[in-house]
Short mmCIF file of C-alpha atoms in Angstrom, two decimals:
data_model
loop_
_atom_site.label_atom_id
_atom_site.label_comp_id
_atom_site.label_asym_id
_atom_site.label_seq_id
_atom_site.Cartn_x
_atom_site.Cartn_y
_atom_site.Cartn_z
CA MET W 809 120.52 137.62 135.92
CA TYR W 810 120.75 136.31 132.37
CA ILE W 811 117.98 137.31 129.97
CA LEU W 812 117.38 135.58 126.64
CA ARG W 813 117.51 138.21 123.89
CA ASP W 814 116.34 135.75 121.24
CA ARG W 815 114.34 132.54 121.24
CA CYS W 816 116.65 129.73 122.31
CA GLN W 817 116.34 126.05 121.56
CA PHE W 818 117.67 123.49 124.04
CA ARG W 819 118.14 119.76 123.92
CA ILE W 820 118.15 117.46 126.93
CA ASN W 821 118.75 113.86 125.92
CA LYS W 822 116.26 113.22 123.08
CA VAL W 823 113.93 116.10 123.97
CA VAL W 824 114.08 119.51 122.31
CA PHE W 825 112.32 122.61 123.63
CA SER W 826 112.37 126.35 123.00
CA VAL W 827 112.24 129.27 125.37
CA PRO W 828 111.04 132.63 123.98
CA LYS W 829 113.05 135.82 124.17
CA ASP W 830 112.98 137.96 127.32
CA TYR W 831 112.70 134.97 129.69
CA SER W 832 115.41 135.05 132.35
CA ILE W 833 117.45 132.10 133.58
CA ASP W 834 116.88 131.25 137.22
CA ALA W 835 120.52 130.50 138.03
CA LYS W 836 119.83 129.82 141.71
CA GLU W 837 117.27 127.09 141.00
CA THR W 838 119.33 125.69 138.13
CA ASP W 839 122.38 125.36 140.44
CA LEU W 840 120.46 123.37 143.06
CA GLU W 841 119.96 120.28 140.91
CA HIS W 842 121.71 118.56 138.04
CA ASP W 843 120.04 118.40 134.64
CA VAL W 844 117.60 121.23 135.43
CA LEU W 845 116.97 124.48 133.56
CA CYS W 846 114.58 127.10 134.96
CA PHE W 847 113.32 130.27 133.28
CA TRP W 848 111.22 133.13 134.67
CA HIS W 849 108.48 134.60 132.50
CA PRO W 850 109.35 138.24 131.64
CA ASP W 851 106.72 139.59 134.08
CA LYS W 852 107.81 137.11 136.81
CA SER W 853 104.32 135.55 136.91
CA PHE W 854 105.69 131.99 136.67
CA VAL W 855 108.76 129.81 136.31
CA ALA W 856 109.13 127.20 133.56
CA ARG W 857 111.24 124.25 134.72
CA TYR W 858 112.78 121.54 132.53
CA LYS W 859 114.45 118.48 134.02
CA LEU W 860 115.98 115.19 132.92
CA VAL W 861 114.84 112.44 135.30
CA CYS W 862 116.85 109.23 135.59
CA ASP W 863 115.45 106.68 138.00
CA ASN W 864 114.71 103.08 138.76
CA VAL W 865 112.13 101.65 136.37
CA HIS W 866 110.41 99.97 139.31
CA GLU W 867 109.42 103.37 140.73
CA ASP W 868 106.00 104.36 139.45
CA ILE W 869 105.93 107.66 137.52
CA LYS W 870 102.52 108.46 139.02
CA GLU W 871 104.06 108.03 142.46
CA GLU W 872 106.88 110.42 141.47
CA LEU W 873 104.25 113.03 140.56
CA SER W 874 102.36 112.52 143.80
CA LYS W 875 105.38 112.76 146.15
CA PRO W 876 105.81 116.56 146.04
CA GLN W 877 102.05 117.04 146.34
CA MET W 878 101.88 114.93 149.49
CA PHE W 879 105.05 116.43 150.96
CA ILE W 880 104.08 120.07 150.41
CA PHE W 881 100.29 120.04 150.48
CA ASP W 882 99.23 116.73 152.16
CA THR W 883 96.87 115.99 149.29
CA CYS W 884 97.09 114.42 145.86
CA GLN W 885 95.30 115.69 142.76
CA PRO W 886 94.33 113.43 139.85
CA ILE W 887 97.15 112.38 137.54
CA GLU W 888 96.21 111.92 133.90
CA GLU W 889 97.87 110.07 131.04
CA ILE W 890 98.93 112.38 128.22
CA GLU W 891 100.48 112.12 124.79
CA HIS W 892 102.28 115.10 123.33
CA ASN W 893 104.39 115.42 120.17
CA GLY W 894 105.27 111.73 120.06
CA MET W 895 105.85 111.33 123.80
CA LYS W 896 103.70 109.53 126.35
CA GLY W 897 103.57 110.47 129.99
CA TYR W 898 101.55 111.82 132.88
CA ALA W 899 100.47 115.27 134.06
CA THR W 900 98.89 116.87 137.09
CA THR W 901 98.07 120.29 138.53
CA TYR W 902 98.24 120.98 142.26
CA GLY W 903 98.92 123.57 144.93
CA ASP W 904 97.28 125.83 147.50
CA GLU W 905 95.82 129.33 147.21
CA LYS W 906 99.16 130.88 146.20
CA GLU W 907 101.82 128.28 145.30
CA GLN W 908 100.62 126.18 142.36
CA TYR W 909 102.20 123.71 139.95
CA TYR W 910 101.56 122.08 136.61
CA GLU W 911 103.82 119.08 136.05
CA ALA W 912 104.18 116.74 133.08
CA ILE W 913 106.61 113.83 132.88
CA PHE W 914 107.33 112.17 129.54
CA ILE W 915 108.98 108.76 129.33
CA ILE W 916 111.94 108.86 126.95
CA LYS W 917 113.50 105.43 127.42
CA GLU W 918 112.97 102.38 129.61
CA THR W 919 115.17 99.34 130.04
CA ASN W 920 114.72 96.39 132.40
CA ASN W 921 115.82 98.42 135.42
CA PHE W 922 116.35 102.03 134.38
CA ARG W 923 114.17 104.85 133.06
CA ILE W 924 114.95 108.21 131.47
CA ALA W 925 112.17 110.77 131.52
CA PHE W 926 111.74 114.48 130.82
CA ALA W 927 109.81 116.68 133.23
CA PHE W 928 108.22 120.02 132.37
CA SER W 929 106.78 122.16 135.17
CA ILE W 930 105.17 125.54 135.53
CA ILE W 931 105.32 127.07 139.00
CA THR W 932 103.42 130.16 140.08
CA TYR W 933 103.29 131.91 143.44
CA HIS W 934 100.23 134.00 142.56
CA GLY W 935 97.48 131.36 142.67
CA ASP W 936 96.75 131.62 138.95
CA ILE W 937 97.82 128.27 137.44
CA LYS W 938 94.43 127.82 135.72
CA ARG W 939 94.85 131.15 133.92
CA ILE W 940 98.43 130.34 132.99
CA LYS W 941 97.53 126.91 131.56
CA VAL W 942 95.16 128.51 129.02
CA SER W 943 97.50 131.39 128.18
CA PRO W 944 99.37 131.76 124.87
CA GLU W 945 102.63 131.82 126.85
CA PHE W 946 101.97 128.36 128.29
CA ARG W 947 100.94 126.98 124.88
CA GLU W 948 104.10 128.40 123.32
CA LEU W 949 106.32 126.71 125.92
CA PHE W 950 104.40 123.42 125.99
CA ASP W 951 104.00 123.10 122.23
CA SER W 952 107.74 123.66 121.71
CA ILE W 953 108.55 120.40 123.55
CA TRP W 954 109.11 117.51 121.19
CA ARG W 955 111.12 114.33 120.88
CA LYS W 956 114.04 114.30 118.50
CA ASP W 957 115.21 110.81 117.76
CA ARG W 958 118.71 110.62 116.50
CA LYS W 959 119.02 109.57 112.90
CA LYS W 960 121.79 107.21 111.92
CA TYR W 961 123.68 108.38 108.89
CA LYS W 962 125.66 106.02 106.74
CA ILE W 963 129.17 107.39 106.33
CA ASN W 964 130.75 106.68 103.00
CA LYS W 965 134.35 105.76 103.55
CA PRO W 966 136.83 106.67 100.86
CA SER W 967 138.04 103.66 98.83
#
């Protein structure tokens, strides 16, 4: 198990986020999928999951958020539009008495037939997602997510 001894900042595509010290990397979950990083809270009360999503622009983001809900729980909770630190997207909360999720997907780039998005999820197995969503730990993780657009620098060539 790898434990962060200091706050670490990560960048996935154009999205930057920070993970506080003492979170541990969930290597097993991270190995299962490409472009995914997962971190356990120090007291193991929840997992924070960050993922780069590349898909067909014709697939509805709301449908992407509803698929795991329907597959796991046979029900779909409301999906709301959100805007956060310069990014637009959708979010939802769902689960049963124990296993519960908060998921937000932010659209980073869309072309005629391709979309890049960034997904942030909190997963708990203790039935306490409502408590987690109002906690300082959640705010710290969520507020650290922001879009970093690359700046183009003019390079002065020697004459």
